Short mmCIF file of C-alpha atoms in Angstrom, two decimals:
data_model
loop_
_atom_site.label_atom_id
_atom_site.label_comp_id
_atom_site.label_asym_id
_atom_site.label_seq_id
_atom_site.Cartn_x
_atom_site.Cartn_y
_atom_site.Cartn_z
CA UNK A 1139 30.62 32.58 41.12
CA UNK A 1140 27.59 34.77 40.63
CA UNK A 1141 24.61 33.88 38.50
CA UNK A 1142 21.78 36.18 37.49
CA UNK A 1143 18.32 34.88 38.35
CA UNK A 1144 15.38 37.09 37.44
CA UNK A 1145 17.52 40.22 37.45
CA UNK A 1146 19.00 39.40 40.88
CA UNK A 1147 22.48 38.05 41.36
CA UNK A 1148 22.80 34.85 43.39
CA UNK A 1149 25.99 33.13 44.52
CA UNK A 1150 26.38 29.54 43.29
CA UNK A 1151 28.17 27.22 45.71
CA UNK A 1152 30.19 24.21 44.61
CA UNK A 1153 29.34 20.71 45.76
CA UNK A 1154 31.89 19.24 48.16
CA UNK A 1155 34.13 16.59 46.50
CA UNK A 1156 33.04 13.92 49.00
CA UNK A 1157 29.40 14.68 48.22
CA UNK A 1158 30.13 14.26 44.51
CA UNK A 1159 31.85 10.92 45.22
CA UNK A 1160 28.91 9.78 47.34
CA UNK A 1161 26.45 10.73 44.60
CA UNK A 1162 28.46 8.79 41.98
CA UNK A 1163 28.81 5.65 44.14
CA UNK A 1164 25.14 5.74 45.15
CA UNK A 1165 24.04 6.20 41.53
CA UNK A 1166 26.22 3.25 40.49
CA UNK A 1167 24.66 1.15 43.25
CA UNK A 1168 21.11 2.12 42.29
CA UNK A 1169 21.79 1.33 38.63
CA UNK A 1170 23.57 -1.98 39.34
CA UNK A 1171 21.44 -3.38 42.18
CA UNK A 1172 18.20 -4.23 40.31
CA UNK A 1173 20.21 -6.31 37.85
CA UNK A 1174 22.27 -7.84 40.67
CA UNK A 1175 19.20 -8.85 42.70
CA UNK A 1176 17.53 -10.34 39.63
CA UNK A 1177 20.69 -12.16 38.57
CA UNK A 1178 21.50 -15.67 39.64
CA UNK A 1179 25.20 -15.07 40.28
CA UNK A 1180 26.56 -14.63 43.78
CA UNK A 1181 29.34 -12.27 42.69
CA UNK A 1182 26.73 -9.65 41.77
CA UNK A 1183 25.56 -9.60 45.39
CA UNK A 1184 29.15 -9.08 46.56
CA UNK A 1185 29.60 -6.15 44.17
CA UNK A 1186 26.31 -4.57 45.33
CA UNK A 1187 27.31 -5.08 48.97
CA UNK A 1188 30.73 -3.57 48.30
CA UNK A 1189 29.21 -0.51 46.64
CA UNK A 1190 26.80 -0.07 49.56
CA UNK A 1191 29.66 -0.36 52.05
CA UNK A 1192 31.74 2.13 50.05
CA UNK A 1193 28.82 4.60 50.00
CA UNK A 1194 28.40 4.20 53.77
CA UNK A 1195 32.10 4.81 54.40
CA UNK A 1196 32.15 7.89 52.16
CA UNK A 1197 29.08 9.23 53.99
CA UNK A 1198 30.89 8.91 57.33
CA UNK A 1199 34.11 10.68 56.30
CA UNK A 1200 34.26 14.13 57.98
CA UNK A 1201 33.90 17.05 55.56
CA UNK A 1202 35.54 20.46 55.83
CA UNK A 1203 33.36 23.11 54.19
CA UNK A 1204 34.82 26.44 53.08
CA UNK A 1205 33.25 29.63 51.71
CA UNK A 1206 33.31 27.91 48.31
CA UNK A 1207 30.94 25.15 49.50
CA UNK A 1208 28.80 26.77 52.19
CA UNK A 1209 27.39 30.24 52.85
CA UNK A 1210 28.69 31.99 55.93
CA UNK A 1211 31.70 30.66 57.75
CA UNK A 1212 33.90 27.59 57.39
CA UNK A 1213 32.69 24.49 59.19
CA UNK A 1214 33.51 20.83 59.71
CA UNK A 1215 30.72 18.27 59.39
CA UNK A 1216 31.08 14.97 61.27
CA UNK A 1217 28.22 12.56 60.53
CA UNK A 1218 28.85 9.42 62.61
CA UNK A 1219 27.77 10.94 65.99
CA UNK A 1220 24.50 12.03 64.38
CA UNK A 1221 23.90 8.53 63.03
CA UNK A 1222 24.55 7.00 66.45
CA UNK A 1223 21.95 9.29 68.04
CA UNK A 1224 19.33 8.59 65.39
CA UNK A 1225 17.42 5.47 66.57
CA UNK A 1226 15.52 4.93 63.32
CA UNK A 1227 18.88 4.41 61.57
CA UNK A 1228 19.52 1.31 63.68
CA UNK A 1229 16.09 -0.22 62.97
#
């Protein structure tokens, strides 16, 4: 898809489906969590924890990018080795 920006044509790339899913789950968590933390019910904490775990799992699923999602060539993105090598993540 091409889009004209200031007289120049720029290619618009689609967001990967797993990235869309991660954005939706993270948004749901960020909307729900303030109410869950302020609530006095334990089930709200379980729901918030489940949403956080689901977001973490979605973030770790390998992604296969095509020309539709990424400029240049096709590539496969695997996140868990990068998280293991990032010491601040474990703090």
